[in-house]
């Protein structure tokens, strides 16, 4: 390429930089031996370089002995080209350069993460992961440990509280009595029901009543993109709980970890399920004194193996709050807010059948918003009054009905071993005839 | 992360939340615009929403990217089936079976296509093949139930429908079948329950709306006909609706003119006015029907004591 054309292209690049233009100019400069001048174009390649072209550029940079240029090149490449670059450097035994480029690329784009690179470059897998997701080390489980509450913090749900007290809390409080009858303390309990009805709150309160360490495990704490890592994390959580008995481990949204294996599309999900089952059984370890609580909105999506005796063999249905509970929840949420005396809580209770605890909290929020709007319009402080609730009621709806519609079919047709008898009883008792 | 999102998209699709599934798939396609899997699942969602041509377009892209994915052919067969192109649908199923000899979806689709073509023996043979592979799947059991329902064996049909529902109580086809069987057995309340459940899960299902209208017809024939007429009209696309209005306009006009030419001026005027009435009805009557349907479909409702 003659100098005039090259200069024209350089001017064009300055006006409108493009990957293709950068590529043409770079190769022209390499061909003419002006490798030192390619720096301004190195960061603009994107996905335009093939593996062979990339090799040519790297060789040219190497001859100029400029490692900084390598980093500029890396920053301008897309994920595939970046992976090619690391591989190229590894293959040509430039491991230091490869490591620098790989770690720099990881900071920018986590999808480049590669176990093979980790091992070839001598990077500890978890170091690479820390670089990527900045997570705590697997073994450090202190963040799972959470504060608990007690049954006084749970409004309503008296029947289920009584059941839990009798079947779960008493064995924790009077272990000798139960040990005398060779009854195991702990085990697995599954709370299920419509969303927003207090399953998590109840689990937390159960732990509080048991006076045990409470480990709240979320799906994101366990699931990991590395094969085998999820299983290790799960094992570590159970180990930690075994070391701190009496303890309660709570798994929210159990279906994400214990979903039916036939629906799992990759073997790693099935492996996580198997590991979970092993931990629950406690074959090689002693699970005495560990209560495993779990909650789900979709009990029918849980792998049947989890519901066998010795695992989550006690299932408690957490229903939507009844009249009395709704009254209590509304009163609970309105306290400490400026509220007028004209609010008819009985009428509100009547109009909110099927509302979950979360729906009721939301209703109060909406009424508060109405009061704020009115305060702004009138220029004076207005308390929450009944008319604000009337407005809020028009915009809100019960969210539990959809769940009950679905659950009714499961209770009617897939009620193996009377698993959903509680749901069926609830529906028969409370549905409109 | 993408695998998790794909799982979410699939889950949304199986749960009938097609819009949510499409939203996730669009996010995935923004990352990887050429993935045949994403395009294929997007096509499945579009089919469920009766957006046949859009689905066809997505399938074309997917098959261009990777013609070795069996599920793309079965999805394509579904499109052909909806367009009543039975022979092409059969060819697509055969393509899928050539790639995967034991593709249950293809076998069950062939069963459906052969039933449409009134070739019941071939349909049953495909069904038996599918049943040998997955005897307890909801789809297979439902297909058997439909087969026995079609040939008039209500007892066996009921048995299979119950088993199908046991396997997947949320399956719309199984619920629809159960509704039809219960109606034929005169169990109106049960039939209504399943029809409502199916419409709630799939509001565009013409078969479910037809079942619901049939139930209404069972109670009152005129009211049932009104129900059926409205369910058909309200589910039309804008294009089809406009074409029907233009067609109706031409029909009324030609009829009025012919009657006037015969000398019946008063009747001709009445016909002209009835066109107006028809237009007003489509404006007022359809929303009224939709409100009524929504009220009928109210999900679980609590008694006053709760």
XYZ file of C-alpha atoms in Angstrom:
739
model
C 0.000 0.000 0.000
C 1.466 3.374 -0.946
C 2.039 6.056 1.680
C -0.616 8.405 0.284
C -3.370 5.774 0.487
C -2.226 4.811 3.960
C -2.349 8.423 5.113
C -5.831 8.813 3.608
C -6.956 5.736 5.510
C -5.432 7.086 8.733
C -7.358 10.346 8.268
C -10.528 8.404 7.572
C -9.948 6.399 10.763
C -9.535 9.563 12.791
C -12.847 10.877 11.461
C -14.788 7.627 11.722
C -12.931 4.797 13.474
C -13.953 1.300 12.453
C -12.675 -2.205 13.128
C -12.173 -2.974 9.443
C -10.256 0.235 8.846
C -8.098 -0.398 11.905
C -7.330 -3.858 10.571
C -6.337 -2.610 7.087
C -4.098 0.119 8.511
C -2.481 -2.230 11.050
C -1.588 -4.837 8.470
C -0.310 -2.183 6.102
C 1.930 -0.884 8.874
C 3.122 -4.378 9.773
C 3.878 -5.090 6.121
C 5.887 -1.913 5.793
C 7.773 -2.691 9.018
C 6.335 0.260 10.992
C 5.193 -1.865 13.918
C 5.831 0.938 16.399
C 3.051 2.980 14.804
C 0.235 0.472 15.181
C -0.632 1.353 18.798
C -3.517 3.776 17.973
C -5.328 1.047 16.052
C -4.841 -1.892 18.384
C -7.839 -1.188 20.576
C -10.362 -1.113 17.756
C -10.433 -4.657 16.383
C -13.563 -5.989 18.104
C -14.419 -9.263 16.406
C -12.816 -8.469 13.057
C -9.618 -10.504 13.490
C -9.452 -14.168 12.583
C -7.238 -16.453 14.684
C -4.528 -16.325 12.021
C -4.648 -12.540 11.771
C -4.508 -12.279 15.534
C -1.371 -14.409 15.510
C 0.221 -12.085 12.958
C -0.527 -9.037 15.127
C 0.806 -10.730 18.276
C 4.001 -11.759 16.479
C 4.461 -8.188 15.288
C 3.965 -6.836 18.810
C 6.388 -9.388 20.157
C 9.077 -8.298 17.759
C 8.629 -4.741 19.043
C 8.820 -6.101 22.609
C 5.932 -4.000 23.867
C 3.755 -5.827 26.417
C 1.592 -2.808 27.091
C 0.395 -2.967 23.494
C -0.782 -6.494 24.195
C -3.089 -5.179 26.908
C -4.419 -2.454 24.590
C -5.091 -5.147 22.014
C -6.910 -7.272 24.603
C -9.177 -4.406 25.671
C -10.388 -3.915 22.114
C -11.233 -7.555 21.398
C -14.536 -9.331 21.819
C -14.892 -12.443 24.038
C -14.088 -15.018 21.336
C -11.072 -13.116 20.046
C -9.894 -12.574 23.608
C -10.106 -16.312 24.319
C -8.162 -16.935 21.095
C -5.520 -14.466 22.219
C -5.052 -16.163 25.605
C -4.900 -19.567 23.944
C -2.383 -18.284 21.420
C -0.157 -16.928 24.139
C -0.405 -20.167 26.125
C 0.425 -22.247 23.048
C 3.469 -20.105 22.368
C 4.520 -20.619 26.029
C 4.213 -16.921 26.908
C 2.500 -17.790 30.143
C 3.185 -14.526 31.968
C 1.673 -12.508 29.127
C -1.216 -14.954 28.880
C -1.923 -14.633 32.607
C -1.857 -10.840 32.505
C -4.163 -10.739 29.485
C -6.524 -13.373 30.954
C -6.912 -11.646 34.314
C -7.374 -8.264 32.678
C -10.015 -9.740 30.345
C -11.770 -11.362 33.308
C -12.185 -8.022 35.008
C -13.945 -6.778 31.926
C -15.930 -9.814 30.857
C -16.735 -12.717 33.177
C -17.870 -14.983 30.351
C -14.236 -15.533 29.368
C -13.770 -17.595 32.535
C -12.212 -20.939 31.643
C -11.197 -23.788 33.953
C -8.552 -24.957 31.480
C -6.893 -21.524 31.463
C -7.044 -21.450 35.261
C -5.080 -24.671 35.519
C -2.658 -23.978 32.652
C -1.827 -20.559 34.030
C -1.553 -21.832 37.579
C -4.409 -19.703 38.890
C -6.384 -21.082 41.841
C -9.966 -21.569 40.586
C -11.467 -19.686 43.483
C -8.958 -16.845 42.975
C -10.186 -16.499 39.433
C -13.742 -16.621 40.670
C -13.088 -13.998 43.301
C -11.782 -11.854 40.535
C -14.982 -12.436 38.639
C -17.843 -12.421 41.086
C -16.137 -11.110 44.185
C -17.811 -13.723 46.344
C -16.818 -14.785 49.792
C -14.909 -18.015 50.099
C -17.048 -21.105 50.103
C -16.001 -22.132 53.568
C -16.968 -18.809 55.122
C -20.591 -19.310 55.992
C -20.942 -16.629 58.605
C -23.048 -14.522 56.278
C -25.710 -17.237 56.152
C -26.203 -17.008 59.864
C -29.079 -14.661 60.490
C -31.054 -13.154 63.315
C -34.198 -14.964 64.235
C -37.579 -13.896 65.539
C -40.294 -15.746 67.466
C -43.942 -16.684 67.044
C -45.099 -13.355 68.513
C -43.786 -11.702 65.343
C -46.066 -13.853 63.204
C -49.616 -12.540 63.066
C -52.293 -15.231 62.646
C -51.510 -18.773 61.471
C -52.354 -20.064 64.961
C -53.201 -23.578 63.847
C -49.945 -24.091 62.028
C -47.989 -22.468 64.856
C -49.505 -25.002 67.260
C -48.577 -27.879 64.933
C -45.034 -26.634 64.542
C -44.698 -26.158 68.282
C -45.825 -29.690 68.975
C -43.958 -31.482 66.233
C -40.799 -29.423 65.870
C -40.116 -27.069 68.738
C -40.935 -29.321 71.686
C -38.359 -31.961 70.672
C -35.758 -29.198 70.587
C -36.815 -27.830 73.972
C -37.150 -31.171 75.766
C -34.683 -33.457 73.997
C -34.442 -35.944 76.862
C -38.134 -36.756 76.718
C -37.971 -37.499 73.027
C -34.686 -39.356 73.254
C -36.263 -41.635 75.860
C -38.751 -42.726 73.229
C -36.000 -42.957 70.610
C -37.498 -40.080 68.661
C -35.128 -38.099 66.474
C -34.763 -34.377 66.984
C -34.649 -32.293 63.875
C -35.334 -33.675 60.424
C -36.902 -31.949 57.463
C -39.992 -29.767 57.296
C -41.465 -28.278 54.157
C -43.661 -25.186 54.337
C -45.739 -24.627 51.236
C -48.472 -22.282 50.182
C -49.274 -19.195 48.133
C -46.580 -16.538 47.862
C -46.472 -13.764 50.445
C -48.314 -15.660 53.187
C -45.494 -15.763 55.736
C -43.567 -18.966 55.053
C -40.176 -17.296 55.466
C -41.311 -15.392 58.539
C -42.655 -18.588 60.052
C -39.400 -20.426 59.360
C -37.390 -17.656 60.988
C -39.733 -17.671 63.986
C -39.483 -21.470 64.258
C -35.722 -21.177 64.462
C -36.102 -18.494 67.108
C -38.459 -20.662 69.155
C -36.028 -23.585 68.904
C -33.303 -21.313 70.249
C -31.009 -22.562 67.528
C -28.547 -21.051 65.083
C -30.405 -20.075 61.961
C -28.838 -20.435 58.532
C -30.849 -18.804 55.791
C -29.647 -20.236 52.496
C -30.659 -18.614 49.246
C -30.487 -20.269 45.852
C -27.744 -17.932 44.691
C -25.638 -19.005 47.684
C -25.562 -22.569 46.436
C -25.871 -22.626 42.667
C -22.577 -22.112 40.908
C -21.576 -22.136 37.287
C -18.683 -24.515 37.930
C -19.395 -28.215 37.748
C -19.217 -29.733 41.225
C -19.061 -26.399 43.009
C -22.758 -26.299 43.985
C -22.441 -29.696 45.623
C -19.381 -28.554 47.571
C -21.174 -25.447 48.800
C -24.168 -27.485 49.880
C -21.924 -29.870 51.780
C -20.112 -26.941 53.415
C -23.417 -25.432 54.588
C -24.521 -28.710 56.186
C -21.100 -29.199 57.759
C -21.271 -25.745 59.303
C -24.738 -26.479 60.678
C -23.555 -29.842 62.091
C -20.780 -28.041 63.942
C -23.224 -25.620 65.517
C -26.084 -27.810 66.692
C -28.827 -27.171 67.568
C -29.218 -25.441 64.260
C -31.864 -24.699 61.672
C -31.030 -24.489 57.987
C -33.649 -22.736 55.928
C -33.883 -23.139 52.162
C -36.173 -20.612 50.559
C -37.651 -21.516 47.147
C -36.652 -25.140 47.526
C -37.787 -26.000 43.991
C -34.714 -24.258 42.574
C -32.429 -26.712 44.350
C -34.625 -29.753 44.606
C -36.622 -29.626 41.382
C -37.739 -32.811 39.666
C -34.736 -34.473 38.127
C -36.578 -35.506 34.987
C -37.000 -31.799 34.219
C -33.326 -31.046 34.771
C -31.711 -30.384 31.418
C -28.159 -30.840 32.546
C -26.552 -33.453 34.685
C -25.134 -30.868 37.099
C -28.651 -30.012 38.364
C -29.289 -33.710 38.934
C -25.975 -33.956 40.798
C -26.978 -31.080 43.080
C -30.251 -32.863 43.848
C -28.371 -36.082 44.651
C -25.940 -34.232 46.909
C -28.838 -32.544 48.700
C -30.483 -35.916 49.297
C -27.232 -37.341 50.639
C -26.838 -34.431 53.047
C -30.424 -34.814 54.240
C -29.955 -38.520 54.858
C -26.765 -37.835 56.761
C -25.364 -41.286 55.948
C -21.774 -40.403 56.636
C -22.503 -37.642 59.121
C -24.796 -37.215 62.065
C -27.727 -34.915 61.391
C -29.031 -35.104 64.959
C -30.042 -31.670 66.187
C -30.321 -30.174 62.726
C -33.690 -29.025 61.541
C -33.901 -28.483 57.817
C -36.705 -26.098 56.984
C -37.666 -25.315 53.419
C -40.370 -23.323 51.735
C -41.840 -23.428 48.280
C -44.753 -22.037 46.306
C -44.713 -25.041 44.009
C -44.569 -28.226 46.077
C -45.543 -30.214 42.994
C -42.258 -29.215 41.340
C -40.158 -30.818 44.084
C -38.495 -34.124 43.282
C -40.517 -36.896 44.921
C -37.373 -38.304 46.548
C -37.288 -35.277 48.865
C -40.699 -36.040 50.263
C -39.922 -39.562 51.422
C -39.743 -40.427 55.130
C -36.612 -39.160 56.797
C -36.291 -36.213 54.460
C -38.962 -33.507 54.105
C -41.555 -35.863 55.511
C -43.533 -33.191 57.364
C -45.357 -30.795 55.089
C -47.219 -27.788 56.467
C -49.628 -25.795 54.369
C -49.344 -22.060 55.081
C -52.726 -20.720 53.962
C -53.720 -17.155 53.117
C -54.554 -15.192 56.282
C -58.115 -15.606 57.549
C -60.362 -12.775 58.739
C -58.772 -12.531 62.154
C -55.234 -12.652 60.818
C -55.990 -10.032 58.166
C -57.319 -7.745 60.873
C -54.148 -8.266 62.879
C -51.854 -7.768 59.881
C -53.597 -4.526 58.875
C -53.364 -3.217 62.450
C -49.723 -4.279 62.650
C -48.759 -2.461 59.460
C -50.686 0.722 60.211
C -49.109 1.270 63.613
C -46.471 4.016 63.718
C -48.109 5.686 60.716
C -50.383 8.714 60.924
C -53.843 7.158 60.639
C -57.281 8.673 61.071
C -59.858 7.161 63.458
C -62.409 6.734 60.665
C -60.664 3.641 59.258
C -63.088 0.765 59.486
C -60.783 -2.235 59.868
C -63.679 -4.677 59.946
C -64.873 -3.461 56.553
C -61.322 -3.655 55.211
C -61.000 -7.189 56.530
C -64.209 -8.147 54.751
C -63.034 -6.710 51.461
C -59.639 -8.369 51.490
C -60.432 -12.068 51.586
C -57.750 -13.930 49.630
C -55.171 -11.196 50.190
C -51.802 -12.479 51.332
C -49.826 -10.774 54.100
C -47.690 -9.156 51.401
C -50.837 -7.954 49.574
C -52.095 -6.362 52.791
C -48.765 -4.637 53.418
C -48.923 -3.365 49.863
C -52.467 -2.118 50.421
C -51.277 -0.023 53.359
C -48.431 1.346 51.241
C -50.871 2.335 48.519
C -53.177 4.025 51.015
C -50.170 5.903 52.418
C -49.271 7.029 48.886
C -52.823 8.334 48.443
C -52.504 10.276 51.709
C -49.164 11.758 50.593
C -50.693 12.813 47.258
C -53.583 14.485 49.042
C -51.195 16.220 51.457
C -49.240 17.604 48.509
C -52.390 18.819 46.742
C -53.936 20.419 49.842
C -50.691 21.751 51.269
C -51.457 20.365 54.741
C -50.551 17.092 56.467
C -53.335 14.574 55.874
C -53.531 11.289 57.827
C -54.341 7.986 56.150
C -58.111 7.679 56.190
C -60.728 5.209 54.996
C -61.233 6.933 51.638
C -57.537 6.353 50.861
C -58.092 2.663 51.507
C -61.121 2.688 49.209
C -58.924 4.107 46.431
C -56.173 1.598 47.174
C -58.616 -1.315 47.166
C -59.669 -0.460 43.627
C -56.113 -0.823 42.409
C -55.111 -3.901 44.379
C -56.163 -7.522 44.140
C -55.720 -10.812 45.931
C -52.750 -12.755 44.616
C -53.448 -16.065 46.325
C -56.431 -17.047 44.185
C -54.297 -18.028 41.229
C -52.204 -20.323 43.405
C -55.314 -21.906 44.902
C -56.816 -22.458 41.450
C -53.730 -24.415 40.433
C -53.322 -26.175 43.771
C -56.934 -27.352 43.651
C -56.183 -29.462 40.568
C -53.116 -30.981 42.204
C -55.080 -31.732 45.339
C -57.797 -33.401 43.284
C -55.677 -35.465 40.936
C -52.140 -35.807 42.295
C -52.749 -36.146 46.005
C -50.413 -39.121 46.541
C -50.496 -40.258 50.145
C -52.773 -37.382 51.084
C -49.950 -34.906 50.511
C -52.329 -32.054 49.762
C -55.114 -32.975 52.163
C -54.614 -29.690 54.019
C -55.123 -27.748 50.802
C -58.194 -29.774 49.966
C -59.647 -29.199 53.443
C -58.917 -25.492 53.214
C -60.571 -25.235 49.800
C -63.621 -27.250 50.810
C -64.051 -25.182 53.938
C -63.491 -21.740 52.493
C -64.513 -21.739 48.836
C -67.774 -20.302 47.596
C -70.209 -23.136 47.018
C -26.160 -17.252 33.406
C -27.560 -17.842 29.923
C -28.336 -21.441 30.773
C -30.297 -20.249 33.788
C -32.178 -17.739 31.657
C -32.927 -20.427 29.072
C -34.309 -22.627 31.826
C -36.471 -19.702 32.947
C -37.741 -19.186 29.402
C -38.609 -22.862 29.141
C -40.334 -22.817 32.509
C -42.384 -19.761 31.572
C -43.373 -21.503 28.353
C -44.499 -24.688 30.067
C -46.440 -22.640 32.607
C -48.217 -20.767 29.827
C -46.558 -17.398 30.587
C -45.680 -16.828 26.958
C -45.017 -13.078 27.223
C -42.556 -13.619 30.061
C -40.848 -16.398 28.124
C -40.560 -14.197 25.031
C -39.085 -11.386 27.123
C -36.351 -13.678 28.476
C -35.663 -15.124 25.027
C -35.260 -11.648 23.554
C -32.659 -10.880 26.223
C -30.868 -14.099 25.310
C -31.056 -13.320 21.611
C -29.520 -9.907 22.243
C -26.458 -11.788 23.556
C -26.475 -14.481 20.917
C -28.652 -13.515 17.919
C -27.870 -16.695 15.987
C -28.775 -19.343 18.534
C -31.151 -21.841 16.875
C -32.387 -22.998 20.291
C -33.493 -19.506 21.308
C -35.200 -18.925 17.959
C -36.849 -22.342 18.176
C -38.279 -21.789 21.649
C -39.357 -18.314 20.626
C -41.246 -19.942 17.745
C -42.975 -22.293 20.203
C -44.148 -19.320 22.250
C -45.369 -17.534 19.150
C -47.321 -20.606 18.086
C -48.966 -20.662 21.503
C -49.979 -17.057 20.920
C -51.303 -17.947 17.450
C -48.691 -15.715 15.806
C -48.093 -18.292 13.114
C -46.229 -16.203 10.556
C -43.870 -14.769 13.148
C -43.218 -18.328 14.363
C -42.537 -19.438 10.806
C -39.985 -16.635 10.416
C -38.183 -17.604 13.628
C -38.090 -21.238 12.567
C -36.594 -20.290 9.227
C -33.735 -18.501 10.989
C -33.259 -21.392 13.419
C -33.201 -24.061 10.717
C -30.726 -22.024 8.677
C -28.418 -21.952 11.685
C -28.715 -25.611 12.614
C -30.772 -28.056 10.543
C -29.859 -30.949 12.830
C -32.119 -30.034 15.753
C -35.130 -32.347 15.826
C -37.303 -30.038 17.890
C -37.177 -27.406 15.152
C -38.884 -29.848 12.773
C -41.598 -30.780 15.249
C -42.185 -27.074 15.901
C -42.363 -26.522 12.174
C -44.860 -29.404 11.963
C -47.026 -27.606 14.526
C -47.054 -24.517 12.321
C -48.020 -26.599 9.283
C -50.753 -28.316 11.285
C -52.231 -24.954 12.247
C -52.140 -23.923 8.609
C -53.863 -27.202 7.698
C -50.886 -28.291 5.611
C -51.077 -31.847 6.849
C -48.773 -33.503 4.372
C -45.965 -31.027 4.964
C -46.512 -31.411 8.691
C -46.066 -35.179 8.305
C -42.870 -34.603 6.344
C -41.520 -32.357 9.094
C -42.308 -35.028 11.706
C -40.488 -37.605 9.594
C -37.480 -35.265 9.415
C -37.496 -35.088 13.213
C -37.787 -38.870 13.455
C -34.947 -39.301 10.980
C -32.779 -37.305 13.382
C -34.165 -38.969 16.518
C -35.893 -42.296 15.953
C -37.650 -42.135 19.310
C -38.816 -38.528 19.230
C -42.037 -38.743 21.222
C -43.191 -35.277 20.263
C -42.952 -36.151 16.576
C -44.825 -39.417 17.131
C -47.631 -37.701 19.038
C -47.848 -34.990 16.411
C -48.115 -37.634 13.709
C -50.915 -39.197 15.732
C -52.752 -35.850 15.721
C -52.134 -35.237 12.021
C -53.354 -38.692 11.024
C -56.476 -38.109 13.122
C -57.080 -34.879 11.211
C -56.727 -36.894 8.017
C -59.149 -39.525 9.365
C -56.468 -42.210 9.175
C -57.147 -43.645 12.600
C -55.135 -46.847 12.248
C -51.972 -44.977 11.379
C -52.705 -42.531 14.195
C -53.014 -45.365 16.701
C -49.824 -46.996 15.500
C -47.883 -43.734 16.132
C -49.509 -43.441 19.522
C -48.593 -47.006 20.457
C -45.024 -46.328 19.438
C -44.959 -43.227 21.690
C -46.546 -45.161 24.549
C -43.871 -47.853 24.347
C -41.281 -45.126 24.916
C -43.056 -43.119 27.597
C -46.109 -44.958 28.871
C -46.835 -42.611 31.760
C -46.329 -39.231 30.169
C -49.259 -36.864 30.327
C -49.178 -36.273 26.560
C -49.352 -39.980 25.759
C -52.137 -40.647 28.237
C -54.110 -37.663 26.949
C -53.673 -38.867 23.379
C -55.059 -42.288 24.364
C -57.938 -40.584 26.140
C -58.698 -38.545 23.033
C -58.533 -41.678 20.917
C -61.068 -43.523 23.075
C -63.228 -40.414 23.323
C -63.276 -40.159 19.516
C -64.341 -43.774 19.105
C -67.029 -43.371 21.760
C -65.526 -45.430 24.600
C -66.195 -42.925 27.386
C -65.201 -45.261 30.194
C -61.694 -45.831 28.901
C -61.400 -42.178 27.872
C -62.246 -41.128 31.440
C -59.707 -43.552 32.849
C -56.917 -42.209 30.657
C -57.897 -38.573 31.251
C -57.776 -39.144 35.010
C -54.342 -40.758 34.704
C -53.154 -37.915 32.503
C -54.294 -35.362 35.060
C -52.606 -37.300 37.786
C -49.391 -37.083 35.823
C -49.777 -33.329 35.205
C -52.827 -31.657 36.744
C -52.052 -28.382 34.970
C -51.926 -29.767 31.446
C -54.432 -27.879 29.308
C -55.027 -30.706 26.825
C -55.758 -33.170 29.628
C -58.117 -30.703 31.305
C -59.869 -29.996 28.030
C -60.301 -33.710 27.376
C -61.656 -34.240 30.883
C -64.090 -31.359 30.355
C -65.359 -32.871 27.104
C -65.719 -36.321 28.656
C -67.591 -34.954 31.674
C -69.941 -33.019 29.388
C -70.659 -36.152 27.391
C -71.381 -37.916 30.692
C -73.722 -35.075 31.652
C -71.573 -33.992 34.602
C -72.062 -30.312 33.843
C -70.419 -28.955 36.967
C -67.267 -30.992 36.452
C -67.178 -30.128 32.760
C -67.495 -26.451 33.619
C -64.683 -26.721 36.154
C -62.257 -28.144 33.586
C -63.349 -25.801 30.808
C -62.770 -22.801 33.058
C -59.396 -24.114 34.178
C -58.299 -24.589 30.570
C -59.433 -21.107 29.520
C -57.674 -19.572 32.511
C -54.467 -21.302 31.479
C -54.886 -20.664 27.770
C -57.389 -17.853 27.093
C -56.958 -18.163 23.310
C -57.880 -21.847 23.159
C -60.764 -22.060 20.714
C -61.371 -25.674 21.718
C -61.782 -24.676 25.376
C -64.055 -21.753 24.498
C -66.096 -24.089 22.301
C -66.406 -26.538 25.202
C -67.532 -23.719 27.474
C -70.123 -22.635 24.885
C -71.301 -26.242 24.576
C -71.811 -26.344 28.336
C -73.849 -23.139 28.119
C -75.784 -24.647 25.225
C -76.537 -27.645 27.384
C -78.288 -25.308 29.800
C -79.931 -23.046 27.211
C -79.486 -23.552 23.491
C -80.014 -19.895 22.450
C -77.720 -18.589 25.149
C -75.146 -21.240 24.175
C -75.249 -20.214 20.521
C -74.795 -16.578 21.534
C -71.831 -17.634 23.647
C -70.263 -19.610 20.791
C -70.801 -16.810 18.270
C -69.114 -14.278 20.547
C -66.195 -16.517 21.440
C -65.509 -16.972 17.723
C -65.825 -13.282 16.882
C -63.823 -12.009 19.824
C -60.885 -14.266 19.072
C -60.503 -13.048 15.494
C -57.445 -11.057 14.506
C -57.930 -7.404 13.490
C -57.504 -8.348 9.841
C -60.023 -11.171 9.941
C -62.454 -9.035 11.953
C -62.269 -6.225 9.407
C -62.732 -8.668 6.548
C -65.802 -10.146 8.215
C -67.260 -6.666 8.725
C -66.661 -5.782 5.069
C -68.108 -9.151 4.018
C -71.161 -8.601 6.198
C -71.573 -5.096 4.791
C -71.518 -6.417 1.219
C -73.894 -9.248 2.090
C -76.453 -6.926 3.752
C -76.188 -4.428 0.916
C -76.632 -6.962 -1.847
C -79.496 -8.595 0.019
C -81.216 -5.249 0.615
C -80.781 -4.322 -3.060
C -82.117 -7.674 -4.297
C -85.148 -7.450 -2.006
C -85.788 -3.851 -3.090
C -85.589 -4.902 -6.777
C -88.225 -7.496 -6.038
C -90.445 -4.658 -4.808
C -90.276 -5.290 -1.047
C -89.115 -1.836 -0.075
C -90.004 -2.101 3.600
C -88.132 -5.369 4.059
C -85.167 -3.873 2.216
C -85.110 -0.942 4.660
C -85.287 -3.362 7.583
C -82.301 -5.292 6.199
C -80.343 -2.041 5.854
C -81.062 -1.234 9.474
C -80.115 -4.732 10.558
C -76.622 -4.072 9.137
C -76.421 -1.059 11.394
C -77.603 -3.174 14.286
C -74.916 -5.737 13.490
C -72.193 -3.072 13.545
C -73.499 -1.670 16.822
C -73.579 -5.191 18.251
C -69.912 -5.810 17.400
C -69.153 -2.552 19.175
C -71.214 -3.159 22.313
C -71.946 -6.895 22.446
C -68.403 -8.233 22.227
C -67.039 -6.205 25.177
C -70.141 -7.255 27.115
C -69.396 -10.905 26.333
C -65.759 -10.463 27.335
C -66.747 -8.929 30.660
C -69.191 -11.735 31.264
C -66.566 -14.338 30.423
C -64.024 -12.695 32.756
C -66.581 -12.779 35.541
C -67.406 -16.429 34.876
C -63.708 -17.254 34.887
C -63.065 -15.632 38.230
C -60.413 -17.742 39.849
C -60.861 -19.312 43.217
C -63.391 -17.336 45.239
C -63.764 -17.399 48.997
C -66.988 -17.702 50.919
C -68.133 -14.793 53.033
C -66.977 -16.413 56.301
C -63.308 -16.427 55.359
